[in-house]
Coordinates of N, CA and C in Angstrom, one line a residue:
M1 N 120.5 110.4 103.7 CA 120.7 111.0 102.4 C 119.7 112.1 102.2
E2 N 118.5 111.9 102.7 CA 117.4 112.9 102.5 C 116.6 113.0 103.7
I3 N 116.2 114.2 104.0 CA 115.2 114.5 105.0 C 114.2 115.5 104.4
F4 N 113.0 115.1 104.1 CA 112.1 116.0 103.4 C 110.6 115.8 103.8
G5 N 109.8 116.7 103.4 CA 108.4 116.7 103.7 C 108.0 118.0 104.3
P6 N 106.7 118.1 104.8 CA 105.7 117.0 104.7 C 105.3 116.8 103.3
T7 N 104.9 115.5 103.0 CA 104.4 115.1 101.7 C 103.4 114.0 102.0
V8 N 103.0 113.3 100.9 CA 102.1 112.2 101.2 C 102.8 110.9 100.8
Q9 N 102.5 109.8 101.5 CA 103.1 108.5 101.2 C 102.5 108.0 99.9
G10 N 103.3 107.5 99.0 CA 102.8 107.1 97.7 C 102.6 105.6 97.6
E11 N 102.9 104.8 98.6 CA 102.9 103.3 98.5 C 102.4 102.6 99.7
G12 N 102.0 101.4 99.5 CA 101.7 100.4 100.6 C 100.5 100.8 101.4
M13 N 100.5 100.2 102.6 CA 99.4 100.3 103.5 C 99.1 101.7 104.0
V14 N 100.1 102.6 103.9 CA 99.9 104.0 104.4 C 99.8 104.9 103.2
I15 N 99.4 104.5 102.1 CA 99.3 105.3 100.9 C 98.3 106.5 101.2
G16 N 98.8 107.7 100.8 CA 98.0 108.9 101.0 C 98.2 109.5 102.3
K17 N 99.0 108.9 103.2 CA 99.2 109.4 104.5 C 100.2 110.6 104.5
K18 N 99.8 111.7 105.1 CA 100.7 112.8 105.3 C 101.9 112.4 106.1
T19 N 103.1 112.6 105.6 CA 104.3 112.1 106.3 C 105.5 112.9 106.0
R20 N 106.6 112.7 106.8 CA 107.9 113.2 106.5 C 108.8 112.0 106.3
F21 N 109.8 112.2 105.5 CA 110.7 111.1 105.1 C 112.1 111.3 105.7
V22 N 112.7 110.2 106.1 CA 114.1 110.1 106.4 C 114.6 108.9 105.5
R23 N 115.5 109.3 104.5 CA 116.0 108.3 103.6 C 117.5 107.9 103.9
T24 N 117.7 106.7 104.1 CA 119.1 106.2 104.4 C 119.8 105.7 103.2
A25 N 121.1 105.7 103.3 CA 122.0 105.2 102.2 C 122.2 103.7 102.3
G26 N 122.5 103.1 101.2 CA 122.9 101.7 101.1 C 121.8 100.7 100.9
C27 N 122.0 99.7 100.1 CA 121.1 98.6 99.9 C 121.8 97.3 99.6
D28 N 121.2 96.2 100.0 CA 121.8 94.9 99.7 C 121.2 94.3 98.4
Y29 N 120.3 95.1 97.7 CA 119.7 94.7 96.5 C 120.1 95.7 95.4
R30 N 120.0 95.2 94.1 CA 120.3 96.1 93.0 C 119.1 95.9 92.0
C31 N 117.9 96.3 92.3 CA 116.7 96.0 91.5 C 116.9 96.8 90.2
S32 N 116.5 96.1 89.1 CA 116.7 96.7 87.8 C 115.8 98.0 87.6
W33 N 114.7 98.1 88.3 CA 113.8 99.2 88.1 C 113.8 100.2 89.3
C34 N 114.8 100.1 90.1 CA 114.9 100.9 91.4 C 114.8 102.4 91.0
D35 N 113.9 103.1 91.7 CA 113.7 104.5 91.5 C 114.5 105.3 92.5
S36 N 115.3 104.6 93.3 CA 116.1 105.3 94.3 C 117.6 104.8 94.2
A37 N 118.0 104.5 93.0 CA 119.3 103.9 92.9 C 120.5 104.8 93.4
F38 N 120.2 106.1 93.5 CA 121.2 107.0 94.0 C 121.6 106.7 95.4
T39 N 120.8 105.9 96.1 CA 121.1 105.5 97.5 C 122.2 104.4 97.6
W40 N 122.4 103.8 96.5 CA 123.4 102.7 96.5 C 124.4 102.6 95.3
D41 N 124.2 103.4 94.3 CA 125.1 103.3 93.1 C 126.2 104.3 93.1
G42 N 126.3 105.1 94.1 CA 127.4 106.1 94.2 C 127.1 107.5 93.8
T43 N 126.0 107.6 93.0 CA 125.7 109.0 92.5 C 125.2 109.9 93.5
G44 N 124.8 109.4 94.7 CA 124.3 110.3 95.7 C 125.2 110.4 96.9
K45 N 126.5 110.0 96.8 CA 127.4 109.9 97.9 C 127.6 111.3 98.6
D46 N 127.6 112.3 97.8 CA 127.8 113.7 98.4 C 126.7 114.1 99.3
D47 N 125.5 113.4 99.2 CA 124.4 113.8 100.1 C 124.4 113.1 101.4
I48 N 125.3 112.1 101.6 CA 125.3 111.3 102.8 C 125.8 112.2 104.0
R49 N 125.1 112.1 105.1 CA 125.5 112.8 106.3 C 125.4 111.8 107.5
L50 N 126.4 111.9 108.4 CA 126.3 111.2 109.6 C 125.6 112.1 110.7
M51 N 124.5 111.6 111.2 CA 123.7 112.5 112.1 C 123.3 111.7 113.4
H52 N 123.2 112.4 114.5 CA 122.6 111.8 115.7 C 121.1 111.8 115.6
P53 N 120.4 110.9 116.3 CA 119.0 110.9 116.3 C 118.3 112.3 116.6
E54 N 118.9 113.0 117.6 CA 118.3 114.2 118.0 C 118.4 115.3 116.9
E55 N 119.5 115.2 116.2 CA 119.7 116.1 115.0 C 118.6 115.9 114.0
I56 N 118.4 114.6 113.7 CA 117.4 114.3 112.7 C 116.0 114.7 113.2
V57 N 115.6 114.5 114.4 CA 114.3 115.0 114.9 C 114.2 116.5 114.8
R58 N 115.3 117.2 115.1 CA 115.3 118.7 115.0 C 115.1 119.1 113.5
E59 N 115.8 118.4 112.6 CA 115.6 118.8 111.2 C 114.2 118.5 110.7
L60 N 113.7 117.4 111.1 CA 112.3 117.1 110.7 C 111.3 118.1 111.3
T61 N 111.6 118.6 112.5 CA 110.7 119.6 113.1 C 110.8 120.9 112.3
A62 N 112.1 121.2 111.9 CA 112.3 122.5 111.2 C 111.7 122.5 109.8
L63 N 111.3 121.4 109.2 CA 110.7 121.4 107.9 C 109.4 122.3 107.8
D64 N 108.6 122.2 108.9 CA 107.4 123.1 108.8 C 107.2 123.8 110.2
G65 N 108.1 123.6 111.1 CA 108.0 124.2 112.4 C 107.2 123.5 113.4
S66 N 106.8 122.3 113.1 CA 106.0 121.5 114.1 C 106.6 120.1 114.3
P67 N 106.5 119.6 115.5 CA 107.0 118.2 115.8 C 106.5 117.2 114.8
P68 N 107.3 116.3 114.4 CA 106.8 115.3 113.4 C 105.8 114.4 114.0
D69 N 104.7 114.2 113.3 CA 103.6 113.3 113.8 C 103.6 111.9 113.1
H70 N 104.2 111.9 111.9 CA 104.3 110.6 111.1 C 105.6 110.7 110.3
V71 N 106.5 109.7 110.5 CA 107.7 109.7 109.8 C 107.9 108.4 109.1
T72 N 108.3 108.4 107.8 CA 108.6 107.2 107.0 C 110.1 107.0 106.9
L73 N 110.6 105.9 107.3 CA 112.0 105.6 107.1 C 112.1 104.8 105.8
S74 N 113.0 105.3 104.9 CA 113.1 104.7 103.6 C 114.5 104.6 103.2
G75 N 114.7 104.0 102.0 CA 116.1 103.8 101.5 C 116.1 103.8 100.0
G76 N 117.0 103.0 99.4 CA 117.9 101.9 100.0 C 117.1 100.9 100.9
N77 N 117.8 100.3 101.8 CA 117.3 99.4 102.7 C 117.7 99.8 104.1
P78 N 116.8 100.5 104.9 CA 117.1 100.9 106.2 C 117.4 99.7 107.2
A79 N 117.0 98.5 106.8 CA 117.2 97.4 107.6 C 118.7 97.0 107.7
L80 N 119.6 97.6 106.9 CA 121.0 97.4 107.0 C 121.6 98.0 108.2
L81 N 120.9 98.9 108.9 CA 121.4 99.8 109.9 C 120.9 99.5 111.3
P82 N 121.7 98.7 112.1 CA 121.2 98.4 113.4 C 121.0 99.6 114.3
Q83 N 121.8 100.7 114.1 CA 121.7 101.8 114.9 C 120.4 102.6 114.7
L84 N 119.6 102.3 113.8 CA 118.3 103.0 113.6 C 117.4 102.9 114.8
G85 N 117.6 101.9 115.7 CA 116.8 101.8 116.9 C 116.8 103.0 117.7
A86 N 117.9 103.7 117.8 CA 118.0 104.9 118.6 C 117.2 106.0 118.0
L87 N 117.2 106.1 116.6 CA 116.4 107.1 115.9 C 114.9 106.8 116.1
I88 N 114.5 105.6 116.0 CA 113.1 105.2 116.2 C 112.6 105.6 117.6
A89 N 113.4 105.3 118.6 CA 113.1 105.7 120.0 C 112.9 107.2 120.1
A90 N 113.8 107.9 119.5 CA 113.7 109.4 119.5 C 112.5 109.9 118.8
L91 N 112.2 109.3 117.7 CA 111.0 109.8 117.0 C 109.7 109.5 117.7
R92 N 109.6 108.3 118.3 CA 108.4 108.0 119.1 C 108.3 108.8 120.4
S93 N 109.5 109.1 121.0 CA 109.5 110.0 122.1 C 109.0 111.4 121.8
A94 N 109.2 111.8 120.5 CA 108.8 113.1 120.0 C 107.3 113.1 119.6
G95 N 106.7 111.9 119.7 CA 105.2 111.8 119.4 C 104.9 111.3 118.0
A96 N 105.9 110.9 117.2 CA 105.7 110.4 115.9 C 105.3 109.0 115.8
V97 N 104.4 108.7 114.8 CA 104.2 107.3 114.4 C 105.3 107.0 113.3
V98 N 105.9 105.8 113.4 CA 107.0 105.5 112.5 C 106.6 104.4 111.5
A99 N 106.8 104.7 110.2 CA 106.6 103.7 109.2 C 107.9 103.3 108.5
L100 N 107.9 102.1 108.0 CA 109.1 101.7 107.3 C 108.8 100.6 106.2
E101 N 109.5 100.6 105.1 CA 109.4 99.6 104.1 C 110.8 99.0 103.9
T102 N 110.8 97.6 103.8 CA 112.0 96.9 103.6 C 111.7 95.6 102.8
Q103 N 112.7 95.0 102.2 CA 112.4 93.9 101.3 C 112.3 92.5 102.0
G104 N 112.6 92.5 103.3 CA 112.5 91.2 104.0 C 113.7 90.4 103.9
S105 N 114.9 91.0 103.6 CA 116.1 90.2 103.5 C 117.0 90.2 104.8
K106 N 116.7 91.2 105.7 CA 117.5 91.4 106.9 C 116.6 91.7 108.1
W107 N 116.9 91.1 109.2 CA 116.1 91.3 110.4 C 116.9 92.3 111.3
Q108 N 116.1 93.2 111.9 CA 116.6 94.0 113.0 C 115.7 94.0 114.2
D109 N 116.2 93.9 115.4 CA 115.3 93.9 116.6 C 114.4 95.1 116.7
W110 N 114.8 96.2 116.1 CA 114.0 97.4 116.2 C 112.8 97.3 115.3
F111 N 112.7 96.3 114.4 CA 111.4 96.1 113.7 C 110.2 96.1 114.6
L112 N 110.4 95.5 115.8 CA 109.3 95.4 116.8 C 108.9 96.7 117.3
D113 N 109.6 97.8 117.0 CA 109.2 99.2 117.5 C 108.6 100.0 116.4
I114 N 108.6 99.4 115.2 CA 108.0 100.2 114.0 C 106.4 100.1 114.1
D115 N 105.8 101.2 113.9 CA 104.3 101.2 114.0 C 103.6 100.6 112.8
E116 N 104.2 100.9 111.6 CA 103.6 100.5 110.3 C 104.7 100.0 109.4
L117 N 104.8 98.7 109.4 CA 105.9 98.0 108.7 C 105.5 97.3 107.5
T118 N 106.1 97.6 106.4 CA 105.7 97.0 105.1 C 106.9 96.1 104.7
I119 N 106.7 94.8 104.4 CA 107.7 94.0 103.9 C 107.4 93.8 102.4
S120 N 108.4 94.2 101.5 CA 108.1 94.2 100.1 C 109.2 93.3 99.4
P121 N 108.9 92.0 99.3 CA 109.8 91.1 98.6 C 109.8 91.5 97.1
K122 N 110.9 91.3 96.4 CA 111.1 91.8 95.1 C 110.8 90.6 94.0
P123 N 110.0 90.9 93.0 CA 109.5 89.9 92.0 C 110.6 89.7 91.0
P124 N 110.4 88.7 90.1 CA 111.4 88.4 89.0 C 111.9 89.6 88.2
S125 N 111.0 90.5 87.9 CA 111.4 91.7 87.1 C 112.5 92.5 87.7
S126 N 112.7 92.4 89.0 CA 113.8 93.1 89.7 C 115.2 92.6 89.4
G127 N 115.2 91.3 89.0 CA 116.5 90.6 88.8 C 117.1 90.1 90.1
M128 N 116.3 90.2 91.2 CA 116.8 89.7 92.5 C 116.2 88.3 92.8
E129 N 116.8 87.6 93.7 CA 116.3 86.3 94.2 C 115.8 86.5 95.6
T130 N 114.7 86.0 95.9 CA 114.1 86.0 97.2 C 114.7 85.0 98.1
D131 N 115.1 85.4 99.3 CA 115.6 84.4 100.4 C 114.3 84.1 101.2
W132 N 113.7 83.0 100.8 CA 112.4 82.6 101.4 C 112.5 82.3 102.9
A133 N 113.7 81.7 103.2 CA 113.9 81.3 104.6 C 114.0 82.6 105.5
A134 N 114.7 83.6 105.0 CA 114.8 84.9 105.7 C 113.4 85.6 105.8
L135 N 112.7 85.6 104.7 CA 111.4 86.2 104.7 C 110.4 85.5 105.7
E136 N 110.5 84.2 105.7 CA 109.6 83.5 106.6 C 110.0 83.8 108.1
R137 N 111.3 83.8 108.4 CA 111.7 84.1 109.7 C 111.3 85.5 110.2
I138 N 111.4 86.4 109.3 CA 111.0 87.8 109.6 C 109.5 87.9 109.9
A139 N 108.7 87.3 109.0 CA 107.3 87.3 109.2 C 106.9 86.6 110.5
L140 N 107.5 85.5 110.8 CA 107.2 84.8 112.1 C 107.5 85.6 113.3
R141 N 108.7 86.3 113.3 CA 109.1 87.1 114.5 C 108.2 88.3 114.6
L142 N 107.8 88.9 113.5 CA 106.9 90.0 113.6 C 105.5 89.6 114.2
A143 N 105.0 88.4 113.7 CA 103.7 87.9 114.2 C 103.8 87.6 115.7
Q144 N 104.9 86.9 116.1 CA 105.1 86.6 117.5 C 105.2 87.8 118.4
G145 N 105.7 88.9 117.8 CA 105.9 90.1 118.5 C 104.6 91.0 118.5
G146 N 103.6 90.5 117.9 CA 102.3 91.2 117.8 C 102.3 92.5 117.1
R147 N 103.2 92.6 116.1 CA 103.4 93.9 115.4 C 102.4 93.9 114.2
H148 N 102.0 95.1 113.9 CA 101.1 95.4 112.7 C 102.0 95.5 111.5
F149 N 101.9 94.6 110.5 CA 102.7 94.7 109.3 C 102.0 94.1 108.1
S150 N 102.5 94.4 106.9 CA 101.8 94.0 105.7 C 102.9 93.6 104.7
L151 N 102.4 92.9 103.7 CA 103.2 92.5 102.5 C 102.8 93.3 101.3
K152 N 103.8 93.7 100.5 CA 103.5 94.4 99.3 C 104.5 93.9 98.2
V153 N 103.9 93.6 97.0 CA 104.7 93.3 95.8 C 104.4 94.2 94.7
V154 N 105.5 94.8 94.1 CA 105.3 95.7 92.9 C 105.3 94.8 91.7
I155 N 104.3 95.1 90.8 CA 104.0 94.3 89.6 C 104.3 95.0 88.4
F156 N 105.1 94.3 87.5 CA 105.4 94.9 86.2 C 104.9 94.0 85.1
D157 N 104.7 92.7 85.3 CA 104.3 91.8 84.2 C 103.7 90.5 84.8
E158 N 103.3 89.6 83.9 CA 102.6 88.4 84.3 C 103.5 87.5 85.3
A159 N 104.8 87.4 85.0 CA 105.6 86.7 85.9 C 105.6 87.2 87.3
D160 N 105.6 88.6 87.5 CA 105.6 89.2 88.8 C 104.3 88.8 89.5
L161 N 103.2 88.8 88.7 CA 101.9 88.5 89.3 C 101.8 87.1 89.8
V162 N 102.4 86.1 89.1 CA 102.5 84.8 89.5 C 103.3 84.7 90.8
Y163 N 104.4 85.4 90.8 CA 105.3 85.4 92.0 C 104.5 85.9 93.2
A164 N 103.8 87.0 93.0 CA 103.0 87.6 94.1 C 101.9 86.7 94.6
A165 N 101.3 85.9 93.7 CA 100.3 84.9 94.2 C 101.0 83.9 95.0
G166 N 102.2 83.5 94.7 CA 103.0 82.6 95.6 C 103.3 83.2 97.0
V167 N 103.6 84.4 97.0 CA 103.8 85.1 98.3 C 102.6 85.1 99.1
H168 N 101.5 85.5 98.5 CA 100.2 85.5 99.2 C 99.8 84.2 99.7
L169 N 100.1 83.1 98.9 CA 99.8 81.8 99.4 C 100.6 81.3 100.6
R170 N 101.8 81.8 100.6 CA 102.7 81.4 101.8 C 102.2 82.2 103.0
F171 N 101.7 83.4 102.9 CA 101.4 84.2 104.1 C 99.9 84.7 103.9
P172 N 98.9 83.8 104.0 CA 97.5 84.2 103.7 C 96.9 85.1 104.7
S173 N 97.4 85.1 105.9 CA 96.8 85.9 107.0 C 97.4 87.3 107.1
I174 N 98.4 87.6 106.3 CA 99.0 88.9 106.4 C 98.4 89.9 105.4
P175 N 98.0 91.1 105.8 CA 97.4 92.0 104.8 C 98.4 92.2 103.6
F176 N 97.8 92.1 102.4 CA 98.6 92.0 101.2 C 98.2 93.1 100.2
Y177 N 99.2 93.7 99.6 CA 99.1 94.8 98.7 C 99.8 94.5 97.4
L178 N 99.1 94.8 96.3 CA 99.8 94.7 94.9 C 99.9 96.2 94.4
Q179 N 101.0 96.5 93.8 CA 101.2 97.8 93.4 C 101.8 97.8 91.9
A180 N 101.1 98.6 91.1 CA 101.6 98.7 89.7 C 102.9 99.4 89.7
G181 N 104.0 98.9 89.0 CA 105.3 99.5 89.0 C 105.5 100.5 87.9
N182 N 106.5 101.2 88.0 CA 106.9 102.3 87.0 C 108.2 101.9 86.3
D183 N 108.1 101.5 85.0 CA 109.3 101.1 84.3 C 109.7 102.2 83.3
H184 N 109.2 103.4 83.5 CA 109.5 104.5 82.6 C 110.2 105.6 83.4
L185 N 111.3 105.2 84.0 CA 112.0 106.1 84.9 C 112.7 107.2 84.2
G186 N 112.9 107.1 82.9 CA 113.5 108.2 82.1 C 112.6 109.1 81.5
E187 N 111.3 108.9 81.7 CA 110.2 109.7 81.0 C 110.1 111.0 81.8
K188 N 110.4 112.2 81.1 CA 110.4 113.5 81.7 C 109.0 114.2 81.6
D189 N 108.2 113.7 80.6 CA 106.9 114.3 80.3 C 105.9 113.7 81.3
R190 N 105.5 114.4 82.3 CA 104.6 113.8 83.4 C 103.3 113.4 82.8
T191 N 102.8 114.1 81.8 CA 101.5 113.7 81.2 C 101.6 112.4 80.5
Q192 N 102.7 112.2 79.8 CA 102.9 110.9 79.1 C 103.1 109.8 80.1
L193 N 103.9 110.1 81.1 CA 104.1 109.1 82.1 C 102.8 108.6 82.8
L194 N 102.0 109.6 83.1 CA 100.7 109.2 83.8 C 99.9 108.3 82.9
K195 N 99.9 108.6 81.6 CA 99.1 107.7 80.6 C 99.7 106.3 80.7
D196 N 101.0 106.2 80.7 CA 101.6 104.8 80.8 C 101.3 104.1 82.1
L197 N 101.4 104.9 83.2 CA 101.1 104.3 84.5 C 99.7 103.8 84.6
L198 N 98.8 104.6 84.0 CA 97.4 104.3 84.1 C 97.1 103.0 83.3
V199 N 97.7 102.8 82.2 CA 97.5 101.6 81.4 C 98.0 100.4 82.2
R200 N 99.1 100.5 82.9 CA 99.6 99.4 83.7 C 98.7 99.1 84.9
Y201 N 98.2 100.2 85.5 CA 97.4 100.0 86.7 C 96.0 99.3 86.2
E202 N 95.5 99.8 85.1 CA 94.2 99.2 84.6 C 94.5 97.7 84.3
W203 N 95.6 97.4 83.7 CA 95.9 95.9 83.4 C 95.9 95.1 84.7
L204 N 96.6 95.7 85.7 CA 96.7 95.0 87.0 C 95.3 94.8 87.7
V205 N 94.5 95.8 87.7 CA 93.2 95.7 88.3 C 92.4 94.7 87.5
E206 N 92.4 94.7 86.2 CA 91.7 93.7 85.4 C 92.1 92.3 85.7
R207 N 93.4 92.1 85.8 CA 93.9 90.7 86.1 C 93.5 90.2 87.4
V208 N 93.5 91.1 88.4 CA 93.2 90.7 89.8 C 91.7 90.4 90.0
V209 N 90.8 91.3 89.4 CA 89.4 91.2 89.6 C 88.8 90.0 88.8
A210 N 89.6 89.6 87.8 CA 89.1 88.4 87.0 C 89.5 87.1 87.6
D211 N 90.4 87.1 88.6 CA 90.9 85.9 89.2 C 90.3 85.7 90.6
A212 N 89.5 84.7 90.7 CA 88.8 84.4 92.0 C 89.8 84.0 93.1
G213 N 91.0 83.7 92.7 CA 92.0 83.3 93.7 C 92.6 84.5 94.5
W214 N 92.4 85.7 93.9 CA 92.9 86.9 94.6 C 91.8 87.3 95.6
R215 N 92.0 87.1 96.8 CA 91.0 87.5 97.9 C 91.7 88.3 98.9
D216 N 91.0 89.3 99.5 CA 91.5 90.1 100.6 C 92.8 90.7 100.2
V217 N 92.8 91.4 99.0 CA 94.0 92.1 98.5 C 93.7 93.5 98.1
H218 N 94.7 94.4 98.3 CA 94.5 95.8 97.9 C 95.4 96.0 96.6
V219 N 94.8 96.7 95.6 CA 95.5 96.9 94.3 C 95.7 98.4 94.2
L220 N 97.0 98.8 94.2 CA 97.3 100.2 94.3 C 98.1 100.8 93.1
P221 N 98.0 102.0 92.8 CA 99.0 102.7 91.9 C 100.2 103.2 92.8
Q222 N 101.2 103.7 92.1 CA 102.3 104.4 92.8 C 101.8 105.9 92.8
L223 N 101.2 106.3 93.9 CA 100.6 107.6 94.0 C 101.5 108.7 93.7
H224 N 102.8 108.7 94.2 CA 103.7 109.8 94.1 C 104.1 110.0 92.6
T225 N 104.2 108.9 91.9 CA 104.5 109.0 90.4 C 103.4 109.6 89.7
W226 N 102.1 109.4 90.1 CA 101.0 110.0 89.4 C 101.0 111.5 89.6
I227 N 101.4 111.9 90.8 CA 101.4 113.3 91.1 C 102.6 114.1 90.6
W228 N 103.8 113.5 90.9 CA 105.0 114.3 90.6 C 105.9 113.6 89.5
G229 N 105.4 112.6 88.9 CA 106.2 111.9 87.9 C 107.5 111.4 88.4
N230 N 108.5 111.5 87.6 CA 109.9 110.9 88.0 C 110.7 112.0 88.6
K231 N 110.2 113.1 89.0 CA 110.9 114.2 89.6 C 111.4 113.8 90.9
K232 N 112.7 113.9 91.2 CA 113.3 113.6 92.5 C 113.0 114.6 93.5
R233 N 112.5 114.2 94.6 CA 112.1 115.2 95.7 C 113.4 116.0 96.1
R234 N 113.1 117.3 96.3 CA 114.2 118.2 96.7 C 114.6 118.0 98.1
I235 N 115.9 117.9 98.4 CA 116.3 117.7 99.8 C 116.1 119.1 100.5
R236 N 115.5 119.0 101.6 CA 115.3 120.3 102.4 C 116.1 120.3 103.6
R237 N 117.0 121.3 103.7 CA 117.9 121.4 104.9 C 117.7 122.8 105.4
Q238 N 117.7 122.9 106.7 CA 117.5 124.3 107.3 C 118.9 124.8 107.8

């Protein structure tokens, strides 16, 4: 649906990393606060293209004239697409480090070829139910495969924080990230949005540092919303 960049990653364990994005269509979830609903609600269907891996690598290179060194696969949920293995192989052959975020609902064997994999199960505010058995199977297979991966939960309220604590308890040895969510998706005033996001981030930081049970955890803002607000990134095509 989108190929764009270079920009910086706004989330998870690679926050702040200069990267290029490949966004795929389709998702098996319908999160209430999804900021990329156009990938699954039909509003972005005219942007969908069927492309070969080599075409995607060429388009990523054309963005700034240099071969991609870091590429983030995003969605929707890229884990719905078994054929992404060929793209990942092509990206790595071109010299790129490949990052991906998925909610941990579907397994693909090509997960073992991702360099920086973030599993982001969705908390109660999303309106989705976590398949704990699937999540545990995925975490186990990644660990057995010796892959570097992390867990991230987006937080909107107290119930989400309780949920996240449960996730952390289930997987205490996996690097864990909490991220303050954005529930002001319709706010067009970037200055006002930043004020709202800062209040939520301060609340999350205060809750975490006051609780001795939160150990070895990273507390993050959504960096891209702080910089660009709710503006949808422009699709760049050469």
